[in-house]
């Protein structure tokens, strides 16, 4: 099963991708997570991506296409994968189509999560995640039992450097200009599934499962 999750920043892609990947036993490939790991490591890619990510812009197509081309060749992707946050431009989508065609593969479902911009800003500015296991939290919508501590593993909760109000505007802007055109791109291909990301998390999850099952 090959899945693609689309949607503006804060729509719930990561939250749902994590649960769906676990349920269906496929790896979750988040370009955002991979880029943050590269920045932390201080690798070549990380050095190139850092400033762009901090400003809320998009990292170059060349870099993210290279990351996904390599990552999808790994053994754990043989049974499928879930792309979370890639593609984000038409050029990335076209590169992905070419890559999959060369490998005689195809995306089964494109899930498009929609939410209004006021909700997105609130979700992003209240977001945190566990430094240990990656579990996501929110200071209103998914509170940990103890402030700053992960319910699952006891790890410390951290906020992303780019999850602040100024950067959020730039990210929403980048989404509108560069990523939203992909909705039509995939609708024309016939495999786009619209999911209401404004529903509570469990209901969004059920809606996605109903599409996949
Ligand atoms: P994305 O990966 O699309 O940027 P996330 O999955 O990280 O978004 O979600 C952003 C924030 O909003 C997180 O703190 C998450 O806990 C919260 N969140 C996700 N889905 C919902 C929802 N359906 N309702 C309320 N809050 C949500
Ligand atoms: P969000 O929660 O806003 O959807 P992500 O974790 O997916 O954020 O991405 C964080 C940042 O990483 C983006 O703002 C962008 O700078 C960069 N990034 C992630 N995926 C891509 C991509 N496919 N193309 C270009 N830049 C990307
Ligand atoms: Zn944890």
PDB file of C-alpha atoms and ligand atoms in Angstrom:
ATOM      1  CA  UNK A   1       0.000   0.000   0.000  1.00  0.00           C
ATOM      2  CA  UNK A   2       1.386   3.373  -1.059  1.00  0.00           C
ATOM      3  CA  UNK A   3      -0.235   6.396   0.514  1.00  0.00           C
ATOM      4  CA  UNK A   4       0.266  10.104   0.336  1.00  0.00           C
ATOM      5  CA  UNK A   5      -0.963  12.560   2.990  1.00  0.00           C
ATOM      6  CA  UNK A   6      -1.447  16.170   1.934  1.00  0.00           C
ATOM      7  CA  UNK A   7      -2.676  19.228   3.747  1.00  0.00           C
ATOM      8  CA  UNK A   8      -1.568  22.575   5.117  1.00  0.00           C
ATOM      9  CA  UNK A   9       0.785  22.793   8.110  1.00  0.00           C
ATOM     10  CA  UNK A  10      -1.121  21.803  11.244  1.00  0.00           C
ATOM     11  CA  UNK A  11      -3.897  19.926   9.417  1.00  0.00           C
ATOM     12  CA  UNK A  12      -3.049  16.721  11.278  1.00  0.00           C
ATOM     13  CA  UNK A  13      -0.910  14.881   8.710  1.00  0.00           C
ATOM     14  CA  UNK A  14       1.717  13.752  11.199  1.00  0.00           C
ATOM     15  CA  UNK A  15      -0.845  12.749  13.843  1.00  0.00           C
ATOM     16  CA  UNK A  16      -2.833  10.603  11.429  1.00  0.00           C
ATOM     17  CA  UNK A  17       0.164   9.339   9.438  1.00  0.00           C
ATOM     18  CA  UNK A  18       1.709   7.922  12.589  1.00  0.00           C
ATOM     19  CA  UNK A  19      -1.433   5.972  13.492  1.00  0.00           C
ATOM     20  CA  UNK A  20      -2.177   4.801   9.950  1.00  0.00           C
ATOM     21  CA  UNK A  21       1.423   3.681   9.373  1.00  0.00           C
ATOM     22  CA  UNK A  22       1.267   1.678  12.585  1.00  0.00           C
ATOM     23  CA  UNK A  23      -2.120   0.129  11.795  1.00  0.00           C
ATOM     24  CA  UNK A  24      -1.106  -0.940   8.270  1.00  0.00           C
ATOM     25  CA  UNK A  25       2.504  -1.855   9.101  1.00  0.00           C
ATOM     26  CA  UNK A  26       4.141   0.543   6.636  1.00  0.00           C
ATOM     27  CA  UNK A  27       6.831   3.163   7.335  1.00  0.00           C
ATOM     28  CA  UNK A  28       5.843   6.838   7.699  1.00  0.00           C
ATOM     29  CA  UNK A  29       8.167   8.921   5.528  1.00  0.00           C
ATOM     30  CA  UNK A  30       8.018  12.518   6.725  1.00  0.00           C
ATOM     31  CA  UNK A  31      10.334  14.858   4.813  1.00  0.00           C
ATOM     32  CA  UNK A  32       9.926  17.374   7.669  1.00  0.00           C
ATOM     33  CA  UNK A  33      11.201  14.806  10.213  1.00  0.00           C
ATOM     34  CA  UNK A  34      14.049  13.765   7.918  1.00  0.00           C
ATOM     35  CA  UNK A  35      15.094  17.377   7.319  1.00  0.00           C
ATOM     36  CA  UNK A  36      14.968  18.160  11.058  1.00  0.00           C
ATOM     37  CA  UNK A  37      17.183  15.118  11.704  1.00  0.00           C
ATOM     38  CA  UNK A  38      19.626  16.394   9.050  1.00  0.00           C
ATOM     39  CA  UNK A  39      19.700  19.852  10.659  1.00  0.00           C
ATOM     40  CA  UNK A  40      20.375  18.295  14.070  1.00  0.00           C
ATOM     41  CA  UNK A  41      23.177  16.137  12.637  1.00  0.00           C
ATOM     42  CA  UNK A  42      24.691  19.124  10.850  1.00  0.00           C
ATOM     43  CA  UNK A  43      24.958  17.171   7.580  1.00  0.00           C
ATOM     44  CA  UNK A  44      25.361  18.916   4.201  1.00  0.00           C
ATOM     45  CA  UNK A  45      21.622  18.728   3.586  1.00  0.00           C
ATOM     46  CA  UNK A  46      20.941  20.013   7.087  1.00  0.00           C
ATOM     47  CA  UNK A  47      23.191  23.031   6.597  1.00  0.00           C
ATOM     48  CA  UNK A  48      21.425  23.873   3.327  1.00  0.00           C
ATOM     49  CA  UNK A  49      17.926  23.412   4.776  1.00  0.00           C
ATOM     50  CA  UNK A  50      18.243  25.106   8.170  1.00  0.00           C
ATOM     51  CA  UNK A  51      17.674  28.769   7.293  1.00  0.00           C
ATOM     52  CA  UNK A  52      14.842  28.036   4.852  1.00  0.00           C
ATOM     53  CA  UNK A  53      13.028  25.903   7.417  1.00  0.00           C
ATOM     54  CA  UNK A  54      13.421  28.550  10.102  1.00  0.00           C
ATOM     55  CA  UNK A  55      11.882  31.175   7.825  1.00  0.00           C
ATOM     56  CA  UNK A  56       8.966  28.916   6.892  1.00  0.00           C
ATOM     57  CA  UNK A  57       9.865  28.560   3.210  1.00  0.00           C
ATOM     58  CA  UNK A  58      10.243  25.348   1.247  1.00  0.00           C
ATOM     59  CA  UNK A  59      13.532  23.489   0.939  1.00  0.00           C
ATOM     60  CA  UNK A  60      14.680  23.018  -2.671  1.00  0.00           C
ATOM     61  CA  UNK A  61      12.943  20.402  -4.791  1.00  0.00           C
ATOM     62  CA  UNK A  62      16.286  18.831  -5.628  1.00  0.00           C
ATOM     63  CA  UNK A  63      17.061  18.090  -1.968  1.00  0.00           C
ATOM     64  CA  UNK A  64      13.708  16.613  -0.973  1.00  0.00           C
ATOM     65  CA  UNK A  65      13.313  14.606  -4.197  1.00  0.00           C
ATOM     66  CA  UNK A  66      16.774  13.110  -3.574  1.00  0.00           C
ATOM     67  CA  UNK A  67      15.835  12.230   0.015  1.00  0.00           C
ATOM     68  CA  UNK A  68      12.620  10.464  -1.027  1.00  0.00           C
ATOM     69  CA  UNK A  69      14.215   8.690  -4.014  1.00  0.00           C
ATOM     70  CA  UNK A  70      16.787   7.142  -1.658  1.00  0.00           C
ATOM     71  CA  UNK A  71      14.527   6.457   1.288  1.00  0.00           C
ATOM     72  CA  UNK A  72      11.862   4.610  -0.739  1.00  0.00           C
ATOM     73  CA  UNK A  73      14.506   2.130  -1.932  1.00  0.00           C
ATOM     74  CA  UNK A  74      15.141   0.896   1.618  1.00  0.00           C
ATOM     75  CA  UNK A  75      14.037  -2.644   2.437  1.00  0.00           C
ATOM     76  CA  UNK A  76      11.254  -1.531   4.801  1.00  0.00           C
ATOM     77  CA  UNK A  77       9.483   0.208   1.904  1.00  0.00           C
ATOM     78  CA  UNK A  78       9.095  -2.987  -0.135  1.00  0.00           C
ATOM     79  CA  UNK A  79       5.550  -3.530   1.172  1.00  0.00           C
ATOM     80  CA  UNK A  80       4.532   0.096   0.744  1.00  0.00           C
ATOM     81  CA  UNK A  81       4.972   3.405   2.515  1.00  0.00           C
ATOM     82  CA  UNK A  82       3.162   6.530   3.629  1.00  0.00           C
ATOM     83  CA  UNK A  83       4.467   9.866   2.362  1.00  0.00           C
ATOM     84  CA  UNK A  84       3.789  12.624   4.902  1.00  0.00           C
ATOM     85  CA  UNK A  85       4.531  16.166   3.697  1.00  0.00           C
ATOM     86  CA  UNK A  86       5.940  15.179   0.291  1.00  0.00           C
ATOM     87  CA  UNK A  87       5.305  16.221  -2.468  1.00  0.00           C
ATOM     88  CA  UNK A  88       4.781  19.929  -1.738  1.00  0.00           C
ATOM     89  CA  UNK A  89       5.282  21.382  -5.212  1.00  0.00           C
ATOM     90  CA  UNK A  90       4.148  20.349  -8.689  1.00  0.00           C
ATOM     91  CA  UNK A  91       7.797  19.664  -9.611  1.00  0.00           C
ATOM     92  CA  UNK A  92       8.052  17.253  -6.652  1.00  0.00           C
ATOM     93  CA  UNK A  93       4.811  15.501  -7.661  1.00  0.00           C
ATOM     94  CA  UNK A  94       6.034  15.095 -11.231  1.00  0.00           C
ATOM     95  CA  UNK A  95       9.369  13.717 -10.029  1.00  0.00           C
ATOM     96  CA  UNK A  96       7.530  11.282  -7.761  1.00  0.00           C
ATOM     97  CA  UNK A  97       5.326  10.104 -10.638  1.00  0.00           C
ATOM     98  CA  UNK A  98       8.369   9.536 -12.852  1.00  0.00           C
ATOM     99  CA  UNK A  99      10.180   7.694 -10.081  1.00  0.00           C
ATOM    100  CA  UNK A 100       7.235   5.424  -9.335  1.00  0.00           C
ATOM    101  CA  UNK A 101       6.602   4.741 -13.032  1.00  0.00           C
ATOM    102  CA  UNK A 102      10.243   3.694 -13.499  1.00  0.00           C
ATOM    103  CA  UNK A 103       9.808   1.255 -10.643  1.00  0.00           C
ATOM    104  CA  UNK A 104       6.389   0.147 -11.952  1.00  0.00           C
ATOM    105  CA  UNK A 105       4.701   1.399  -8.802  1.00  0.00           C
ATOM    106  CA  UNK A 106       1.806   3.793  -8.172  1.00  0.00           C
ATOM    107  CA  UNK A 107       0.211   5.694  -5.300  1.00  0.00           C
ATOM    108  CA  UNK A 108      -3.002   4.004  -4.156  1.00  0.00           C
ATOM    109  CA  UNK A 109      -4.621   6.887  -2.267  1.00  0.00           C
ATOM    110  CA  UNK A 110      -3.906  10.575  -1.818  1.00  0.00           C
ATOM    111  CA  UNK A 111      -5.528  11.742   1.419  1.00  0.00           C
ATOM    112  CA  UNK A 112      -6.123  15.493   1.527  1.00  0.00           C
ATOM    113  CA  UNK A 113      -6.718  16.832   5.037  1.00  0.00           C
ATOM    114  CA  UNK A 114      -8.409  20.227   5.105  1.00  0.00           C
ATOM    115  CA  UNK A 115      -8.749  22.653   8.019  1.00  0.00           C
ATOM    116  CA  UNK A 116      -9.409  26.395   8.262  1.00  0.00           C
ATOM    117  CA  UNK A 117      -6.501  28.757   8.781  1.00  0.00           C
ATOM    118  CA  UNK A 118      -7.532  29.946  12.248  1.00  0.00           C
ATOM    119  CA  UNK A 119      -7.526  26.339  13.469  1.00  0.00           C
ATOM    120  CA  UNK A 120      -4.170  25.718  11.772  1.00  0.00           C
ATOM    121  CA  UNK A 121      -2.466  28.603  13.577  1.00  0.00           C
ATOM    122  CA  UNK A 122      -3.892  27.456  16.917  1.00  0.00           C
ATOM    123  CA  UNK A 123      -2.815  23.864  16.318  1.00  0.00           C
ATOM    124  CA  UNK A 124       0.710  24.782  15.281  1.00  0.00           C
ATOM    125  CA  UNK A 125       1.405  27.260  18.074  1.00  0.00           C
ATOM    126  CA  UNK A 126       0.160  24.734  20.694  1.00  0.00           C
ATOM    127  CA  UNK A 127       2.003  21.746  19.268  1.00  0.00           C
ATOM    128  CA  UNK A 128       4.747  19.786  21.040  1.00  0.00           C
ATOM    129  CA  UNK A 129       6.246  16.343  20.594  1.00  0.00           C
ATOM    130  CA  UNK A 130       8.252  13.834  22.594  1.00  0.00           C
ATOM    131  CA  UNK A 131      12.030  13.962  22.139  1.00  0.00           C
ATOM    132  CA  UNK A 132      12.139  10.261  23.017  1.00  0.00           C
ATOM    133  CA  UNK A 133       9.420   8.527  20.989  1.00  0.00           C
ATOM    134  CA  UNK A 134       8.062  11.290  18.731  1.00  0.00           C
ATOM    135  CA  UNK A 135       4.486  11.142  20.057  1.00  0.00           C
ATOM    136  CA  UNK A 136       2.632  14.376  19.299  1.00  0.00           C
ATOM    137  CA  UNK A 137       0.801  16.561  21.842  1.00  0.00           C
ATOM    138  CA  UNK A 138      -1.170  19.784  21.966  1.00  0.00           C
ATOM    139  CA  UNK A 139      -1.626  22.160  24.888  1.00  0.00           C
ATOM    140  CA  UNK A 140      -5.414  22.291  24.327  1.00  0.00           C
ATOM    141  CA  UNK A 141      -6.410  19.347  22.154  1.00  0.00           C
ATOM    142  CA  UNK A 142      -4.132  16.570  23.378  1.00  0.00           C
ATOM    143  CA  UNK A 143      -2.722  17.439  26.767  1.00  0.00           C
ATOM    144  CA  UNK A 144      -0.172  15.151  28.392  1.00  0.00           C
ATOM    145  CA  UNK A 145      -1.102  13.986  31.915  1.00  0.00           C
ATOM    146  CA  UNK A 146       1.921  15.843  33.329  1.00  0.00           C
ATOM    147  CA  UNK A 147       3.007  19.129  31.730  1.00  0.00           C
ATOM    148  CA  UNK A 148       6.068  18.658  29.503  1.00  0.00           C
ATOM    149  CA  UNK A 149       6.232  14.865  29.962  1.00  0.00           C
ATOM    150  CA  UNK A 150       5.300  12.164  27.439  1.00  0.00           C
ATOM    151  CA  UNK A 151       2.490   9.819  28.561  1.00  0.00           C
ATOM    152  CA  UNK A 152       3.912   6.973  26.498  1.00  0.00           C
ATOM    153  CA  UNK A 153       7.593   6.929  27.454  1.00  0.00           C
ATOM    154  CA  UNK A 154       8.206   9.623  30.091  1.00  0.00           C
ATOM    155  CA  UNK A 155      10.368  11.580  27.623  1.00  0.00           C
ATOM    156  CA  UNK A 156      10.598  15.359  27.515  1.00  0.00           C
ATOM    157  CA  UNK A 157       8.202  17.295  25.268  1.00  0.00           C
ATOM    158  CA  UNK A 158       9.761  19.847  22.939  1.00  0.00           C
ATOM    159  CA  UNK A 159       8.453  22.538  20.578  1.00  0.00           C
ATOM    160  CA  UNK A 160       9.711  22.956  17.032  1.00  0.00           C
ATOM    161  CA  UNK A 161      11.780  26.080  16.329  1.00  0.00           C
ATOM    162  CA  UNK A 162       9.472  26.946  13.417  1.00  0.00           C
ATOM    163  CA  UNK A 163       6.207  26.560  15.358  1.00  0.00           C
ATOM    164  CA  UNK A 164       5.777  30.250  16.153  1.00  0.00           C
ATOM    165  CA  UNK A 165       3.269  32.768  14.844  1.00  0.00           C
ATOM    166  CA  UNK A 166       5.518  34.658  12.399  1.00  0.00           C
ATOM    167  CA  UNK A 167       6.799  31.536  10.705  1.00  0.00           C
ATOM    168  CA  UNK A 168       3.350  30.000  10.594  1.00  0.00           C
ATOM    169  CA  UNK A 169       2.119  32.810   8.332  1.00  0.00           C
ATOM    170  CA  UNK A 170       4.970  32.162   5.911  1.00  0.00           C
ATOM    171  CA  UNK A 171       4.287  28.438   5.963  1.00  0.00           C
ATOM    172  CA  UNK A 172       0.585  28.925   5.258  1.00  0.00           C
ATOM    173  CA  UNK A 173       1.551  31.283   2.465  1.00  0.00           C
ATOM    174  CA  UNK A 174       4.001  28.779   0.978  1.00  0.00           C
ATOM    175  CA  UNK A 175       1.262  26.147   1.203  1.00  0.00           C
ATOM    176  CA  UNK A 176      -1.251  28.334  -0.676  1.00  0.00           C
ATOM    177  CA  UNK A 177       1.158  29.306  -3.403  1.00  0.00           C
ATOM    178  CA  UNK A 178       3.176  26.136  -3.925  1.00  0.00           C
ATOM    179  CA  UNK A 179       1.326  23.150  -2.468  1.00  0.00           C
ATOM    180  CA  UNK A 180      -2.409  23.825  -2.912  1.00  0.00           C
ATOM    181  CA  UNK A 181      -2.104  23.420  -6.736  1.00  0.00           C
ATOM    182  CA  UNK A 182      -1.375  19.740  -6.061  1.00  0.00           C
ATOM    183  CA  UNK A 183      -4.994  19.210  -5.032  1.00  0.00           C
ATOM    184  CA  UNK A 184      -6.030  19.689  -8.660  1.00  0.00           C
ATOM    185  CA  UNK A 185      -3.048  17.716  -9.881  1.00  0.00           C
ATOM    186  CA  UNK A 186      -4.158  14.630  -7.926  1.00  0.00           C
ATOM    187  CA  UNK A 187      -7.868  15.226  -8.490  1.00  0.00           C
ATOM    188  CA  UNK A 188      -7.197  14.994 -12.228  1.00  0.00           C
ATOM    189  CA  UNK A 189      -5.349  11.714 -11.631  1.00  0.00           C
ATOM    190  CA  UNK A 190      -8.485  10.438  -9.908  1.00  0.00           C
ATOM    191  CA  UNK A 191      -7.072   9.212  -6.607  1.00  0.00           C
ATOM    192  CA  UNK A 192      -7.649  12.204  -4.319  1.00  0.00           C
ATOM    193  CA  UNK A 193      -9.751  11.560  -1.193  1.00  0.00           C
ATOM    194  CA  UNK A 194     -11.002  14.562   0.789  1.00  0.00           C
ATOM    195  CA  UNK A 195     -10.999  14.230   4.569  1.00  0.00           C
ATOM    196  CA  UNK A 196     -12.371  16.855   6.975  1.00  0.00           C
ATOM    197  CA  UNK A 197      -9.436  17.649   9.239  1.00  0.00           C
ATOM    198  CA  UNK A 198     -11.610  19.854  11.472  1.00  0.00           C
ATOM    199  CA  UNK A 199     -13.186  16.785  13.099  1.00  0.00           C
ATOM    200  CA  UNK A 200     -11.796  15.428  16.377  1.00  0.00           C
ATOM    201  CA  UNK A 201      -8.649  13.303  15.913  1.00  0.00           C
ATOM    202  CA  UNK A 202     -10.346   9.924  16.389  1.00  0.00           C
ATOM    203  CA  UNK A 203     -13.046  10.769  13.857  1.00  0.00           C
ATOM    204  CA  UNK A 204     -10.458  11.836  11.301  1.00  0.00           C
ATOM    205  CA  UNK A 205      -8.689   8.530  11.882  1.00  0.00           C
ATOM    206  CA  UNK A 206     -11.920   6.558  11.359  1.00  0.00           C
ATOM    207  CA  UNK A 207     -12.668   8.491   8.161  1.00  0.00           C
ATOM    208  CA  UNK A 208      -9.237   7.648   6.744  1.00  0.00           C
ATOM    209  CA  UNK A 209      -9.543   3.974   7.725  1.00  0.00           C
ATOM    210  CA  UNK A 210     -12.943   3.807   6.011  1.00  0.00           C
ATOM    211  CA  UNK A 211     -11.304   5.013   2.773  1.00  0.00           C
ATOM    212  CA  UNK A 212      -8.416   2.567   3.011  1.00  0.00           C
ATOM    213  CA  UNK A 213     -10.404  -0.533   4.035  1.00  0.00           C
TER     214      UNK A 213
HETATM  215  P1  LIG B   1       0.793  18.447  10.509  1.00  0.00           P
HETATM  216  O1  LIG B   1       1.664  17.230  10.497  1.00  0.00           O
HETATM  217  O2  LIG B   1      -0.234  18.415   9.404  1.00  0.00           O
HETATM  218  O3  LIG B   1       1.563  19.720  10.519  1.00  0.00           O
HETATM  219  P2  LIG B   1       0.093  17.610  13.244  1.00  0.00           P
HETATM  220  O4  LIG B   1      -0.413  16.228  13.046  1.00  0.00           O
HETATM  221  O5  LIG B   1       1.437  17.776  13.820  1.00  0.00           O
HETATM  222  O6  LIG B   1      -0.045  18.441  11.863  1.00  0.00           O
HETATM  223  O7  LIG B   1      -0.989  18.404  14.126  1.00  0.00           O
HETATM  224  C1  LIG B   1      -0.755  19.746  14.563  1.00  0.00           C
HETATM  225  C2  LIG B   1      -1.187  19.900  16.014  1.00  0.00           C
HETATM  226  O8  LIG B   1      -2.617  19.823  16.099  1.00  0.00           O
HETATM  227  C3  LIG B   1      -0.665  18.829  16.962  1.00  0.00           C
HETATM  228  O9  LIG B   1      -0.354  19.429  18.203  1.00  0.00           O
HETATM  229  C4  LIG B   1      -1.813  17.834  17.103  1.00  0.00           C
HETATM  230  O10 LIG B   1      -1.838  17.236  18.387  1.00  0.00           O
HETATM  231  C5  LIG B   1      -3.038  18.727  16.898  1.00  0.00           C
HETATM  232  N1  LIG B   1      -4.097  18.046  16.136  1.00  0.00           N
HETATM  233  C6  LIG B   1      -3.964  17.155  15.126  1.00  0.00           C
HETATM  234  N2  LIG B   1      -5.166  16.763  14.662  1.00  0.00           N
HETATM  235  C7  LIG B   1      -6.101  17.430  15.388  1.00  0.00           C
HETATM  236  C8  LIG B   1      -7.545  17.440  15.388  1.00  0.00           C
HETATM  237  N3  LIG B   1      -8.250  16.698  14.530  1.00  0.00           N
HETATM  238  N4  LIG B   1      -8.149  18.251  16.281  1.00  0.00           N
HETATM  239  C9  LIG B   1      -7.439  19.015  17.139  1.00  0.00           C
HETATM  240  N5  LIG B   1      -6.088  19.046  17.200  1.00  0.00           N
HETATM  241  C10 LIG B   1      -5.415  18.261  16.332  1.00  0.00           C
HETATM  242  P1  LIG B   2       4.277  21.017   8.799  1.00  0.00           P
HETATM  243  O1  LIG B   2       3.962  20.521  10.154  1.00  0.00           O
HETATM  244  O2  LIG B   2       4.312  22.504   8.717  1.00  0.00           O
HETATM  245  O3  LIG B   2       3.447  20.429   7.721  1.00  0.00           O
HETATM  246  P2  LIG B   2       6.792  19.600   8.153  1.00  0.00           P
HETATM  247  O4  LIG B   2       7.361  18.965   9.348  1.00  0.00           O
HETATM  248  O5  LIG B   2       6.167  18.728   7.136  1.00  0.00           O
HETATM  249  O6  LIG B   2       5.813  20.762   8.603  1.00  0.00           O
HETATM  250  O7  LIG B   2       7.902  20.478   7.415  1.00  0.00           O
HETATM  251  C1  LIG B   2       8.667  21.426   8.110  1.00  0.00           C
HETATM  252  C2  LIG B   2       9.493  22.236   7.127  1.00  0.00           C
HETATM  253  O8  LIG B   2      10.372  21.370   6.402  1.00  0.00           O
HETATM  254  C3  LIG B   2       8.701  22.962   6.045  1.00  0.00           C
HETATM  255  O9  LIG B   2       8.238  24.222   6.478  1.00  0.00           O
HETATM  256  C4  LIG B   2       9.734  23.070   4.926  1.00  0.00           C
HETATM  257  O10 LIG B   2      10.665  24.107   5.183  1.00  0.00           O
HETATM  258  C5  LIG B   2      10.481  21.758   5.043  1.00  0.00           C
HETATM  259  N1  LIG B   2       9.886  20.696   4.202  1.00  0.00           N
HETATM  260  C6  LIG B   2       9.294  19.539   4.607  1.00  0.00           C
HETATM  261  N2  LIG B   2       8.876  18.805   3.578  1.00  0.00           N
HETATM  262  C7  LIG B   2       9.213  19.521   2.467  1.00  0.00           C
HETATM  263  C8  LIG B   2       9.021  19.293   1.048  1.00  0.00           C
HETATM  264  N3  LIG B   2       8.404  18.195   0.569  1.00  0.00           N
HETATM  265  N4  LIG B   2       9.492  20.263   0.212  1.00  0.00           N
HETATM  266  C9  LIG B   2      10.124  21.356   0.644  1.00  0.00           C
HETATM  267  N5  LIG B   2      10.311  21.628   1.955  1.00  0.00           N
HETATM  268  C10 LIG B   2       9.866  20.718   2.863  1.00  0.00           C
HETATM  269 ZN1  LIG B   3       7.511   9.629  24.359  1.00  0.00          ZN
END
